[in-house]
Amino acid sequence: AQSVTQLGSHVSVSEGALVLLRCNYSSSVPPYLFWYVQYPNQGLQLLLKYTSAATLVKGINGFEAEFKKSETSFHLTKPSAHMSDAAEYFCAVSASYNNNDMRFGAGTRLTVKP
Amino acid sequence: GAGVSQSPSNKVTEKGKDVELRCDPISGHTALYWYRQSLGQGLEFLIYFQGNSAPDKSGLPSDRFSAERTGGSVSTLTIQRTQQEDSAVYLCASTGSGGFYNEQFFGPGTRLTVL
């Protein structure tokens, strides 16, 4: 079965600094990978997804993630953090084309300091 | 509807009582998912519906948990004889039938507190 591991339950950066949230996956078949964001008191929303079309995926709000098969990683980055980026971020993996077997990581809470 | 809705938004119950949590998916969405979000545990998959049938119930943690979906729309997650460890946020998501790479759309969740 597929799974993801998010390294670091909490990450704190200063406003304007690089954001790097780490995600490693395990899958016996080529995976579909996702990042979701959960703002305080809101539901999860899709940030970006990897579906094998391109290894570098651009998402909303300036985030991007790079699929690295050799490292089984799908880390999320943003060049310059904004206060509004403070949220919880979840990495997810699916082994099926219709994503009905999606499994999520434990989440990383991002804090942005002024 | 415009989005996935869940009710109630908050539920406080006493240990041993039964609770029902409701999910209203996006109109026309055929697949529906229940997850549990506990502090520090991430999202734990509970059950998945395709239409009214549940091909994957593998995530239900015990036989106290059950779920049903009627009319291919609303779903109810029932927890019997609640325990304190059941306290969590219960999230529902739905997807359409577009086939590839279906995005799961999430509701705001129901926060369950078992005293």
PDB file of N, CA, C and O in Angstrom, chain A residues 20-98:
ATOM      1  N   LEU A  20      10.208  25.439   2.602  1.00  0.00           N
ATOM      2  CA  LEU A  20      10.493  24.086   2.130  1.00  0.00           C
ATOM      3  C   LEU A  20       9.797  23.103   3.057  1.00  0.00           C
ATOM      4  O   LEU A  20      10.140  22.997   4.228  1.00  0.00           O
ATOM      5  N   LEU A  21       8.820  22.394   2.532  1.00  0.00           N
ATOM      6  CA  LEU A  21       8.104  21.377   3.299  1.00  0.00           C
ATOM      7  C   LEU A  21       8.386  20.031   2.637  1.00  0.00           C
ATOM      8  O   LEU A  21       8.159  19.870   1.440  1.00  0.00           O
ATOM      9  N   ARG A  22       8.841  19.091   3.441  1.00  0.00           N
ATOM     10  CA  ARG A  22       9.343  17.839   2.879  1.00  0.00           C
ATOM     11  C   ARG A  22       8.308  16.720   2.903  1.00  0.00           C
ATOM     12  O   ARG A  22       7.580  16.559   3.887  1.00  0.00           O
ATOM     13  N   CYS A  23       8.316  15.956   1.804  1.00  0.00           N
ATOM     14  CA  CYS A  23       7.400  14.817   1.690  1.00  0.00           C
ATOM     15  C   CYS A  23       8.115  13.696   0.942  1.00  0.00           C
ATOM     16  O   CYS A  23       8.652  13.916  -0.148  1.00  0.00           O
ATOM     17  N   ASN A  24       8.138  12.521   1.536  1.00  0.00           N
ATOM     18  CA  ASN A  24       8.643  11.335   0.859  1.00  0.00           C
ATOM     19  C   ASN A  24       7.518  10.316   0.742  1.00  0.00           C
ATOM     20  O   ASN A  24       6.711  10.173   1.652  1.00  0.00           O
ATOM     21  N   TYR A  25       7.487   9.598  -0.355  1.00  0.00           N
ATOM     22  CA  TYR A  25       6.388   8.678  -0.592  1.00  0.00           C
ATOM     23  C   TYR A  25       6.898   7.253  -0.737  1.00  0.00           C
ATOM     24  O   TYR A  25       8.075   7.008  -0.994  1.00  0.00           O
ATOM     25  N   SER A  26       5.983   6.350  -0.577  1.00  0.00           N
ATOM     26  CA  SER A  26       6.236   4.942  -0.824  1.00  0.00           C
ATOM     27  C   SER A  26       5.082   4.406  -1.652  1.00  0.00           C
ATOM     28  O   SER A  26       3.921   4.564  -1.280  1.00  0.00           O
ATOM     29  N   SER A  27       5.422   3.804  -2.804  1.00  0.00           N
ATOM     30  CA  SER A  27       4.373   3.276  -3.667  1.00  0.00           C
ATOM     31  C   SER A  27       4.963   2.196  -4.558  1.00  0.00           C
ATOM     32  O   SER A  27       6.058   2.358  -5.080  1.00  0.00           O
ATOM     33  N   SER A  28       4.234   1.133  -4.756  1.00  0.00           N
ATOM     34  CA  SER A  28       4.715   0.031  -5.585  1.00  0.00           C
ATOM     35  C   SER A  28       4.449   0.279  -7.068  1.00  0.00           C
ATOM     36  O   SER A  28       4.941  -0.443  -7.917  1.00  0.00           O
ATOM     37  N   VAL A  29       3.678   1.292  -7.358  1.00  0.00           N
ATOM     38  CA  VAL A  29       3.379   1.663  -8.748  1.00  0.00           C
ATOM     39  C   VAL A  29       3.653   3.159  -8.885  1.00  0.00           C
ATOM     40  O   VAL A  29       3.767   3.866  -7.876  1.00  0.00           O
ATOM     41  N   PRO A  30       3.781   3.627 -10.112  1.00  0.00           N
ATOM     42  CA  PRO A  30       3.974   5.078 -10.272  1.00  0.00           C
ATOM     43  C   PRO A  30       2.873   5.845  -9.558  1.00  0.00           C
ATOM     44  O   PRO A  30       1.693   5.597  -9.786  1.00  0.00           O
ATOM     45  N   PRO A  31       3.263   6.762  -8.696  1.00  0.00           N
ATOM     46  CA  PRO A  31       2.263   7.421  -7.855  1.00  0.00           C
ATOM     47  C   PRO A  31       1.677   8.680  -8.476  1.00  0.00           C
ATOM     48  O   PRO A  31       2.267   9.286  -9.357  1.00  0.00           O
ATOM     49  N   TYR A  32       0.518   9.052  -7.969  1.00  0.00           N
ATOM     50  CA  TYR A  32      -0.009  10.387  -8.166  1.00  0.00           C
ATOM     51  C   TYR A  32       0.169  11.084  -6.808  1.00  0.00           C
ATOM     52  O   TYR A  32      -0.163  10.516  -5.776  1.00  0.00           O
ATOM     53  N   LEU A  33       0.692  12.286  -6.838  1.00  0.00           N
ATOM     54  CA  LEU A  33       1.050  12.973  -5.605  1.00  0.00           C
ATOM     55  C   LEU A  33       0.361  14.325  -5.515  1.00  0.00           C
ATOM     56  O   LEU A  33       0.162  14.990  -6.540  1.00  0.00           O
ATOM     57  N   PHE A  34       0.033  14.702  -4.293  1.00  0.00           N
ATOM     58  CA  PHE A  34      -0.747  15.911  -4.085  1.00  0.00           C
ATOM     59  C   PHE A  34      -0.229  16.668  -2.857  1.00  0.00           C
ATOM     60  O   PHE A  34       0.307  16.065  -1.928  1.00  0.00           O
ATOM     61  N   TRP A  35      -0.416  17.950  -2.879  1.00  0.00           N
ATOM     62  CA  TRP A  35      -0.287  18.769  -1.685  1.00  0.00           C
ATOM     63  C   TRP A  35      -1.622  19.488  -1.485  1.00  0.00           C
ATOM     64  O   TRP A  35      -2.160  20.096  -2.400  1.00  0.00           O
ATOM     65  N   TYR A  36      -2.098  19.385  -0.234  1.00  0.00           N
ATOM     66  CA  TYR A  36      -3.299  20.106   0.167  1.00  0.00           C
ATOM     67  C   TYR A  36      -2.924  21.096   1.264  1.00  0.00           C
ATOM     68  O   TYR A  36      -1.999  20.855   2.050  1.00  0.00           O
ATOM     69  N   VAL A  37      -3.672  22.181   1.357  1.00  0.00           N
ATOM     70  CA  VAL A  37      -3.461  23.172   2.405  1.00  0.00           C
ATOM     71  C   VAL A  37      -4.745  23.333   3.203  1.00  0.00           C
ATOM     72  O   VAL A  37      -5.852  23.261   2.646  1.00  0.00           O
ATOM     73  N   GLN A  38      -4.594  23.489   4.509  1.00  0.00           N
ATOM     74  CA  GLN A  38      -5.745  23.709   5.384  1.00  0.00           C
ATOM     75  C   GLN A  38      -5.506  24.971   6.197  1.00  0.00           C
ATOM     76  O   GLN A  38      -4.665  24.984   7.101  1.00  0.00           O
ATOM     77  N   TYR A  39      -6.237  26.017   5.855  1.00  0.00           N
ATOM     78  CA  TYR A  39      -6.150  27.251   6.628  1.00  0.00           C
ATOM     79  C   TYR A  39      -6.971  27.096   7.899  1.00  0.00           C
ATOM     80  O   TYR A  39      -7.886  26.273   7.954  1.00  0.00           O
ATOM     81  N   PRO A  40      -6.667  27.876   8.914  1.00  0.00           N
ATOM     82  CA  PRO A  40      -7.379  27.752  10.189  1.00  0.00           C
ATOM     83  C   PRO A  40      -8.888  27.770  10.026  1.00  0.00           C
ATOM     84  O   PRO A  40      -9.441  28.627   9.332  1.00  0.00           O
ATOM     85  N   ASN A  41      -9.521  26.774  10.632  1.00  0.00           N
ATOM     86  CA  ASN A  41     -10.980  26.653  10.639  1.00  0.00           C
ATOM     87  C   ASN A  41     -11.590  26.501   9.249  1.00  0.00           C
ATOM     88  O   ASN A  41     -12.751  26.869   9.030  1.00  0.00           O
ATOM     89  N   GLN A  42     -10.811  25.979   8.334  1.00  0.00           N
ATOM     90  CA  GLN A  42     -11.336  25.739   6.986  1.00  0.00           C
ATOM     91  C   GLN A  42     -11.057  24.300   6.560  1.00  0.00           C
ATOM     92  O   GLN A  42     -10.253  23.604   7.183  1.00  0.00           O
ATOM     93  N   GLY A  43     -11.717  23.865   5.510  1.00  0.00           N
ATOM     94  CA  GLY A  43     -11.464  22.541   4.964  1.00  0.00           C
ATOM     95  C   GLY A  43     -10.187  22.517   4.144  1.00  0.00           C
ATOM     96  O   GLY A  43      -9.574  23.546   3.888  1.00  0.00           O
ATOM     97  N   LEU A  44      -9.783  21.341   3.736  1.00  0.00           N
ATOM     98  CA  LEU A  44      -8.588  21.203   2.914  1.00  0.00           C
ATOM     99  C   LEU A  44      -8.885  21.647   1.489  1.00  0.00           C
ATOM    100  O   LEU A  44      -9.972  21.402   0.958  1.00  0.00           O
ATOM    101  N   GLN A  45      -7.903  22.275   0.886  1.00  0.00           N
ATOM    102  CA  GLN A  45      -8.035  22.605  -0.531  1.00  0.00           C
ATOM    103  C   GLN A  45      -6.767  22.211  -1.272  1.00  0.00           C
ATOM    104  O   GLN A  45      -5.668  22.266  -0.723  1.00  0.00           O
ATOM    105  N   LEU A  46      -6.957  21.820  -2.524  1.00  0.00           N
ATOM    106  CA  LEU A  46      -5.833  21.342  -3.316  1.00  0.00           C
ATOM    107  C   LEU A  46      -4.899  22.483  -3.669  1.00  0.00           C
ATOM    108  O   LEU A  46      -5.332  23.532  -4.167  1.00  0.00           O
ATOM    109  N   LEU A  47      -3.624  22.259  -3.422  1.00  0.00           N
ATOM    110  CA  LEU A  47      -2.586  23.238  -3.743  1.00  0.00           C
ATOM    111  C   LEU A  47      -1.976  22.929  -5.107  1.00  0.00           C
ATOM    112  O   LEU A  47      -1.803  23.801  -5.956  1.00  0.00           O
ATOM    113  N   LEU A  48      -1.628  21.655  -5.308  1.00  0.00           N
ATOM    114  CA  LEU A  48      -1.079  21.211  -6.579  1.00  0.00           C
ATOM    115  C   LEU A  48      -1.085  19.689  -6.623  1.00  0.00           C
ATOM    116  O   LEU A  48      -1.256  19.037  -5.592  1.00  0.00           O
ATOM    117  N   LYS A  49      -0.872  19.153  -7.844  1.00  0.00           N
ATOM    118  CA  LYS A  49      -0.854  17.692  -7.986  1.00  0.00           C
ATOM    119  C   LYS A  49       0.133  17.281  -9.073  1.00  0.00           C
ATOM    120  O   LYS A  49       0.341  18.005 -10.063  1.00  0.00           O
ATOM    121  N   TYR A  50       0.765  16.139  -8.888  1.00  0.00           N
ATOM    122  CA  TYR A  50       1.660  15.543  -9.858  1.00  0.00           C
ATOM    123  C   TYR A  50       0.958  14.347 -10.488  1.00  0.00           C
ATOM    124  O   TYR A  50       0.510  13.441  -9.778  1.00  0.00           O
ATOM    125  N   THR A  51       0.894  14.376 -11.829  1.00  0.00           N
ATOM    126  CA  THR A  51       0.208  13.283 -12.512  1.00  0.00           C
ATOM    127  C   THR A  51       1.040  12.736 -13.661  1.00  0.00           C
ATOM    128  O   THR A  51       0.516  12.207 -14.618  1.00  0.00           O
ATOM    129  N   SER A  52       2.352  12.896 -13.581  1.00  0.00           N
ATOM    130  CA  SER A  52       3.366  12.371 -14.507  1.00  0.00           C
ATOM    131  C   SER A  52       3.543  13.202 -15.765  1.00  0.00           C
ATOM    132  O   SER A  52       4.371  12.879 -16.596  1.00  0.00           O
ATOM    133  N   ALA A  53       2.791  14.263 -15.933  1.00  0.00           N
ATOM    134  CA  ALA A  53       2.947  15.096 -17.131  1.00  0.00           C
ATOM    135  C   ALA A  53       4.244  15.905 -17.076  1.00  0.00           C
ATOM    136  O   ALA A  53       4.911  16.104 -18.084  1.00  0.00           O
ATOM    137  N   ALA A  54       4.619  16.358 -15.881  1.00  0.00           N
ATOM    138  CA  ALA A  54       5.836  17.155 -15.724  1.00  0.00           C
ATOM    139  C   ALA A  54       6.322  16.969 -14.297  1.00  0.00           C
ATOM    140  O   ALA A  54       5.507  16.897 -13.370  1.00  0.00           O
ATOM    141  N   THR A  55       7.627  16.919 -14.120  1.00  0.00           N
ATOM    142  CA  THR A  55       8.156  16.653 -12.774  1.00  0.00           C
ATOM    143  C   THR A  55       8.097  17.878 -11.878  1.00  0.00           C
ATOM    144  O   THR A  55       8.033  17.749 -10.666  1.00  0.00           O
ATOM    145  N   LEU A  56       8.132  19.069 -12.469  1.00  0.00           N
ATOM    146  CA  LEU A  56       7.990  20.293 -11.682  1.00  0.00           C
ATOM    147  C   LEU A  56       6.558  20.784 -11.840  1.00  0.00           C
ATOM    148  O   LEU A  56       6.116  21.088 -12.940  1.00  0.00           O
ATOM    149  N   VAL A  57       5.871  20.849 -10.728  1.00  0.00           N
ATOM    150  CA  VAL A  57       4.454  21.198 -10.754  1.00  0.00           C
ATOM    151  C   VAL A  57       4.256  22.540 -10.070  1.00  0.00           C
ATOM    152  O   VAL A  57       4.743  22.751  -8.965  1.00  0.00           O
ATOM    153  N   LYS A  58       3.557  23.409 -10.725  1.00  0.00           N
ATOM    154  CA  LYS A  58       3.250  24.722 -10.138  1.00  0.00           C
ATOM    155  C   LYS A  58       1.809  24.721  -9.636  1.00  0.00           C
ATOM    156  O   LYS A  58       0.904  24.211 -10.299  1.00  0.00           O
ATOM    157  N   GLY A  59       1.631  25.301  -8.457  1.00  0.00           N
ATOM    158  CA  GLY A  59       0.294  25.345  -7.869  1.00  0.00           C
ATOM    159  C   GLY A  59      -0.155  26.766  -7.615  1.00  0.00           C
ATOM    160  O   GLY A  59       0.415  27.718  -8.141  1.00  0.00           O
ATOM    161  N   ILE A  60      -1.148  26.867  -6.768  1.00  0.00           N
ATOM    162  CA  ILE A  60      -1.683  28.183  -6.451  1.00  0.00           C
ATOM    163  C   ILE A  60      -0.802  28.896  -5.432  1.00  0.00           C
ATOM    164  O   ILE A  60       0.008  28.257  -4.752  1.00  0.00           O
ATOM    165  N   ASN A  61      -0.951  30.195  -5.360  1.00  0.00           N
ATOM    166  CA  ASN A  61      -0.277  31.022  -4.363  1.00  0.00           C
ATOM    167  C   ASN A  61       1.250  30.951  -4.427  1.00  0.00           C
ATOM    168  O   ASN A  61       1.919  31.170  -3.411  1.00  0.00           O
ATOM    169  N   GLY A  62       1.797  30.660  -5.590  1.00  0.00           N
ATOM    170  CA  GLY A  62       3.242  30.686  -5.774  1.00  0.00           C
ATOM    171  C   GLY A  62       3.976  29.433  -5.315  1.00  0.00           C
ATOM    172  O   GLY A  62       5.209  29.404  -5.316  1.00  0.00           O
ATOM    173  N   PHE A  63       3.252  28.406  -4.902  1.00  0.00           N
ATOM    174  CA  PHE A  63       3.881  27.166  -4.477  1.00  0.00           C
ATOM    175  C   PHE A  63       4.212  26.283  -5.675  1.00  0.00           C
ATOM    176  O   PHE A  63       3.529  26.320  -6.698  1.00  0.00           O
ATOM    177  N   GLU A  64       5.236  25.482  -5.522  1.00  0.00           N
ATOM    178  CA  GLU A  64       5.565  24.484  -6.516  1.00  0.00           C
ATOM    179  C   GLU A  64       6.184  23.272  -5.829  1.00  0.00           C
ATOM    180  O   GLU A  64       6.643  23.361  -4.683  1.00  0.00           O
ATOM    181  N   ALA A  65       6.178  22.152  -6.537  1.00  0.00           N
ATOM    182  CA  ALA A  65       6.751  20.931  -5.986  1.00  0.00           C
ATOM    183  C   ALA A  65       7.418  20.173  -7.124  1.00  0.00           C
ATOM    184  O   ALA A  65       6.968  20.209  -8.267  1.00  0.00           O
ATOM    185  N   GLU A  66       8.487  19.478  -6.787  1.00  0.00           N
ATOM    186  CA  GLU A  66       9.230  18.722  -7.784  1.00  0.00           C
ATOM    187  C   GLU A  66       9.209  17.243  -7.440  1.00  0.00           C
ATOM    188  O   GLU A  66       9.556  16.852  -6.314  1.00  0.00           O
ATOM    189  N   PHE A  67       8.784  16.436  -8.395  1.00  0.00           N
ATOM    190  CA  PHE A  67       8.771  14.987  -8.233  1.00  0.00           C
ATOM    191  C   PHE A  67      10.168  14.452  -8.560  1.00  0.00           C
ATOM    192  O   PHE A  67      10.693  14.679  -9.658  1.00  0.00           O
ATOM    193  N   LYS A  68      10.780  13.771  -7.589  1.00  0.00           N
ATOM    194  CA  LYS A  68      12.097  13.172  -7.798  1.00  0.00           C
ATOM    195  C   LYS A  68      11.975  11.683  -7.506  1.00  0.00           C
ATOM    196  O   LYS A  68      11.971  11.260  -6.340  1.00  0.00           O
ATOM    197  N   LYS A  69      11.911  10.905  -8.579  1.00  0.00           N
ATOM    198  CA  LYS A  69      11.720   9.470  -8.426  1.00  0.00           C
ATOM    199  C   LYS A  69      12.894   8.826  -7.700  1.00  0.00           C
ATOM    200  O   LYS A  69      12.704   7.945  -6.846  1.00  0.00           O
ATOM    201  N   SER A  70      14.109   9.267  -8.016  1.00  0.00           N
ATOM    202  CA  SER A  70      15.294   8.654  -7.414  1.00  0.00           C
ATOM    203  C   SER A  70      15.341   8.858  -5.905  1.00  0.00           C
ATOM    204  O   SER A  70      15.933   8.057  -5.178  1.00  0.00           O
ATOM    205  N   GLU A  71      14.704   9.929  -5.442  1.00  0.00           N
ATOM    206  CA  GLU A  71      14.692  10.230  -4.010  1.00  0.00           C
ATOM    207  C   GLU A  71      13.331   9.918  -3.386  1.00  0.00           C
ATOM    208  O   GLU A  71      13.148  10.150  -2.189  1.00  0.00           O
ATOM    209  N   THR A  72      12.409   9.439  -4.172  1.00  0.00           N
ATOM    210  CA  THR A  72      11.003   9.206  -3.755  1.00  0.00           C
ATOM    211  C   THR A  72      10.485  10.396  -2.957  1.00  0.00           C
ATOM    212  O   THR A  72       9.921  10.255  -1.864  1.00  0.00           O
ATOM    213  N   SER A  73      10.708  11.580  -3.524  1.00  0.00           N
ATOM    214  CA  SER A  73      10.313  12.790  -2.807  1.00  0.00           C
ATOM    215  C   SER A  73       9.405  13.666  -3.648  1.00  0.00           C
ATOM    216  O   SER A  73       9.383  13.587  -4.880  1.00  0.00           O
ATOM    217  N   PHE A  74       8.679  14.504  -2.956  1.00  0.00           N
ATOM    218  CA  PHE A  74       7.781  15.472  -3.592  1.00  0.00           C
ATOM    219  C   PHE A  74       7.696  16.673  -2.660  1.00  0.00           C
ATOM    220  O   PHE A  74       6.661  16.984  -2.092  1.00  0.00           O
ATOM    221  N   HIS A  75       8.821  17.365  -2.500  1.00  0.00           N
ATOM    222  CA  HIS A  75       8.897  18.487  -1.566  1.00  0.00           C
ATOM    223  C   HIS A  75       8.197  19.724  -2.113  1.00  0.00           C
ATOM    224  O   HIS A  75       8.262  20.011  -3.315  1.00  0.00           O
ATOM    225  N   LEU A  76       7.589  20.460  -1.223  1.00  0.00           N
ATOM    226  CA  LEU A  76       6.851  21.686  -1.577  1.00  0.00           C
ATOM    227  C   LEU A  76       7.711  22.900  -1.258  1.00  0.00           C
ATOM    228  O   LEU A  76       8.296  22.972  -0.175  1.00  0.00           O
ATOM    229  N   THR A  77       7.786  23.827  -2.193  1.00  0.00           N
ATOM    230  CA  THR A  77       8.591  25.030  -1.967  1.00  0.00           C
ATOM    231  C   THR A  77       7.837  26.283  -2.395  1.00  0.00           C
ATOM    232  O   THR A  77       6.917  26.238  -3.207  1.00  0.00           O
ATOM    233  N   LYS A  78       8.280  27.386  -1.800  1.00  0.00           N
ATOM    234  CA  LYS A  78       7.829  28.711  -2.214  1.00  0.00           C
ATOM    235  C   LYS A  78       8.991  29.655  -1.956  1.00  0.00           C
ATOM    236  O   LYS A  78       9.564  29.634  -0.857  1.00  0.00           O
ATOM    237  N   PRO A  79       9.383  30.444  -2.927  1.00  0.00           N
ATOM    238  CA  PRO A  79      10.592  31.263  -2.785  1.00  0.00           C
ATOM    239  C   PRO A  79      10.520  32.290  -1.656  1.00  0.00           C
ATOM    240  O   PRO A  79      11.516  32.539  -0.978  1.00  0.00           O
ATOM    241  N   SER A  80       9.345  32.850  -1.428  1.00  0.00           N
ATOM    242  CA  SER A  80       9.231  33.935  -0.466  1.00  0.00           C
ATOM    243  C   SER A  80       7.938  33.784   0.320  1.00  0.00           C
ATOM    244  O   SER A  80       6.841  33.935  -0.229  1.00  0.00           O
ATOM    245  N   ALA A  81       8.071  33.498   1.613  1.00  0.00           N
ATOM    246  CA  ALA A  81       6.885  33.264   2.446  1.00  0.00           C
ATOM    247  C   ALA A  81       6.120  34.549   2.715  1.00  0.00           C
ATOM    248  O   ALA A  81       6.703  35.631   2.890  1.00  0.00           O
ATOM    249  N   HIS A  82       4.817  34.392   2.774  1.00  0.00           N
ATOM    250  CA  HIS A  82       3.928  35.500   3.118  1.00  0.00           C
ATOM    251  C   HIS A  82       3.168  35.116   4.370  1.00  0.00           C
ATOM    252  O   HIS A  82       2.934  33.929   4.620  1.00  0.00           O
ATOM    253  N   MET A  83       2.778  36.116   5.134  1.00  0.00           N
ATOM    254  CA  MET A  83       2.051  35.831   6.381  1.00  0.00           C
ATOM    255  C   MET A  83       0.821  34.962   6.129  1.00  0.00           C
ATOM    256  O   MET A  83       0.466  34.104   6.944  1.00  0.00           O
ATOM    257  N   SER A  84       0.190  35.166   4.990  1.00  0.00           N
ATOM    258  CA  SER A  84      -1.027  34.421   4.661  1.00  0.00           C
ATOM    259  C   SER A  84      -0.770  32.949   4.350  1.00  0.00           C
ATOM    260  O   SER A  84      -1.726  32.183   4.184  1.00  0.00           O
ATOM    261  N   ASP A  85       0.497  32.553   4.269  1.00  0.00           N
ATOM    262  CA  ASP A  85       0.822  31.149   4.003  1.00  0.00           C
ATOM    263  C   ASP A  85       0.741  30.296   5.259  1.00  0.00           C
ATOM    264  O   ASP A  85       0.835  29.060   5.177  1.00  0.00           O
ATOM    265  N   ALA A  86       0.598  30.919   6.404  1.00  0.00           N
ATOM    266  CA  ALA A  86       0.510  30.166   7.651  1.00  0.00           C
ATOM    267  C   ALA A  86      -0.707  29.259   7.617  1.00  0.00           C
ATOM    268  O   ALA A  86      -1.844  29.717   7.469  1.00  0.00           O
ATOM    269  N   ALA A  87      -0.455  27.963   7.711  1.00  0.00           N
ATOM    270  CA  ALA A  87      -1.513  26.966   7.561  1.00  0.00           C
ATOM    271  C   ALA A  87      -0.915  25.597   7.837  1.00  0.00           C
ATOM    272  O   ALA A  87       0.276  25.469   8.137  1.00  0.00           O
ATOM    273  N   GLU A  88      -1.747  24.562   7.707  1.00  0.00           N
ATOM    274  CA  GLU A  88      -1.248  23.189   7.785  1.00  0.00           C
ATOM    275  C   GLU A  88      -1.240  22.625   6.377  1.00  0.00           C
ATOM    276  O   GLU A  88      -2.189  22.814   5.606  1.00  0.00           O
ATOM    277  N   TYR A  89      -0.161  21.934   6.052  1.00  0.00           N
ATOM    278  CA  TYR A  89       0.023  21.413   4.707  1.00  0.00           C
ATOM    279  C   TYR A  89       0.107  19.891   4.760  1.00  0.00           C
ATOM    280  O   TYR A  89       0.829  19.319   5.586  1.00  0.00           O
ATOM    281  N   PHE A  90      -0.640  19.265   3.873  1.00  0.00           N
ATOM    282  CA  PHE A  90      -0.685  17.810   3.831  1.00  0.00           C
ATOM    283  C   PHE A  90      -0.230  17.309   2.462  1.00  0.00           C
ATOM    284  O   PHE A  90      -0.710  17.763   1.436  1.00  0.00           O
ATOM    285  N   CYS A  91       0.667  16.342   2.500  1.00  0.00           N
ATOM    286  CA  CYS A  91       1.079  15.635   1.303  1.00  0.00           C
ATOM    287  C   CYS A  91       0.225  14.369   1.196  1.00  0.00           C
ATOM    288  O   CYS A  91      -0.133  13.776   2.217  1.00  0.00           O
ATOM    289  N   ALA A  92      -0.119  13.971  -0.020  1.00  0.00           N
ATOM    290  CA  ALA A  92      -0.955  12.785  -0.203  1.00  0.00           C
ATOM    291  C   ALA A  92      -0.490  12.016  -1.428  1.00  0.00           C
ATOM    292  O   ALA A  92       0.052  12.596  -2.377  1.00  0.00           O
ATOM    293  N   VAL A  93      -0.739  10.707  -1.417  1.00  0.00           N
ATOM    294  CA  VAL A  93      -0.339   9.845  -2.524  1.00  0.00           C
ATOM    295  C   VAL A  93      -1.497   8.947  -2.901  1.00  0.00           C
ATOM    296  O   VAL A  93      -2.282   8.520  -2.052  1.00  0.00           O
ATOM    297  N   SER A  94      -1.609   8.677  -4.187  1.00  0.00           N
ATOM    298  CA  SER A  94      -2.605   7.732  -4.677  1.00  0.00           C
ATOM    299  C   SER A  94      -1.931   6.821  -5.690  1.00  0.00           C
ATOM    300  O   SER A  94      -1.036   7.246  -6.416  1.00  0.00           O
ATOM    301  N   ALA A  95      -2.376   5.572  -5.733  1.00  0.00           N
ATOM    302  CA  ALA A  95      -1.822   4.626  -6.697  1.00  0.00           C
ATOM    303  C   ALA A  95      -2.786   4.363  -7.841  1.00  0.00           C
ATOM    304  O   ALA A  95      -2.463   3.623  -8.763  1.00  0.00           O
ATOM    305  N   SER A  96      -3.947   4.954  -7.789  1.00  0.00           N
ATOM    306  CA  SER A  96      -4.960   4.695  -8.815  1.00  0.00           C
ATOM    307  C   SER A  96      -5.282   5.966  -9.575  1.00  0.00           C
ATOM    308  O   SER A  96      -5.192   7.075  -9.040  1.00  0.00           O
ATOM    309  N   TYR A  97      -5.702   5.786 -10.813  1.00  0.00           N
ATOM    310  CA  TYR A  97      -5.913   6.946 -11.678  1.00  0.00           C
ATOM    311  C   TYR A  97      -7.061   7.814 -11.201  1.00  0.00           C
ATOM    312  O   TYR A  97      -7.115   8.993 -11.481  1.00  0.00           O
ATOM    313  N   ASN A  98      -8.021   7.230 -10.472  1.00  0.00           N
ATOM    314  CA  ASN A  98      -9.157   8.038 -10.025  1.00  0.00           C
ATOM    315  C   ASN A  98      -9.028   8.459  -8.566  1.00  0.00           C
ATOM    316  O   ASN A  98      -9.939   9.031  -7.997  1.00  0.00           O
TER     317      ASN A  98
END
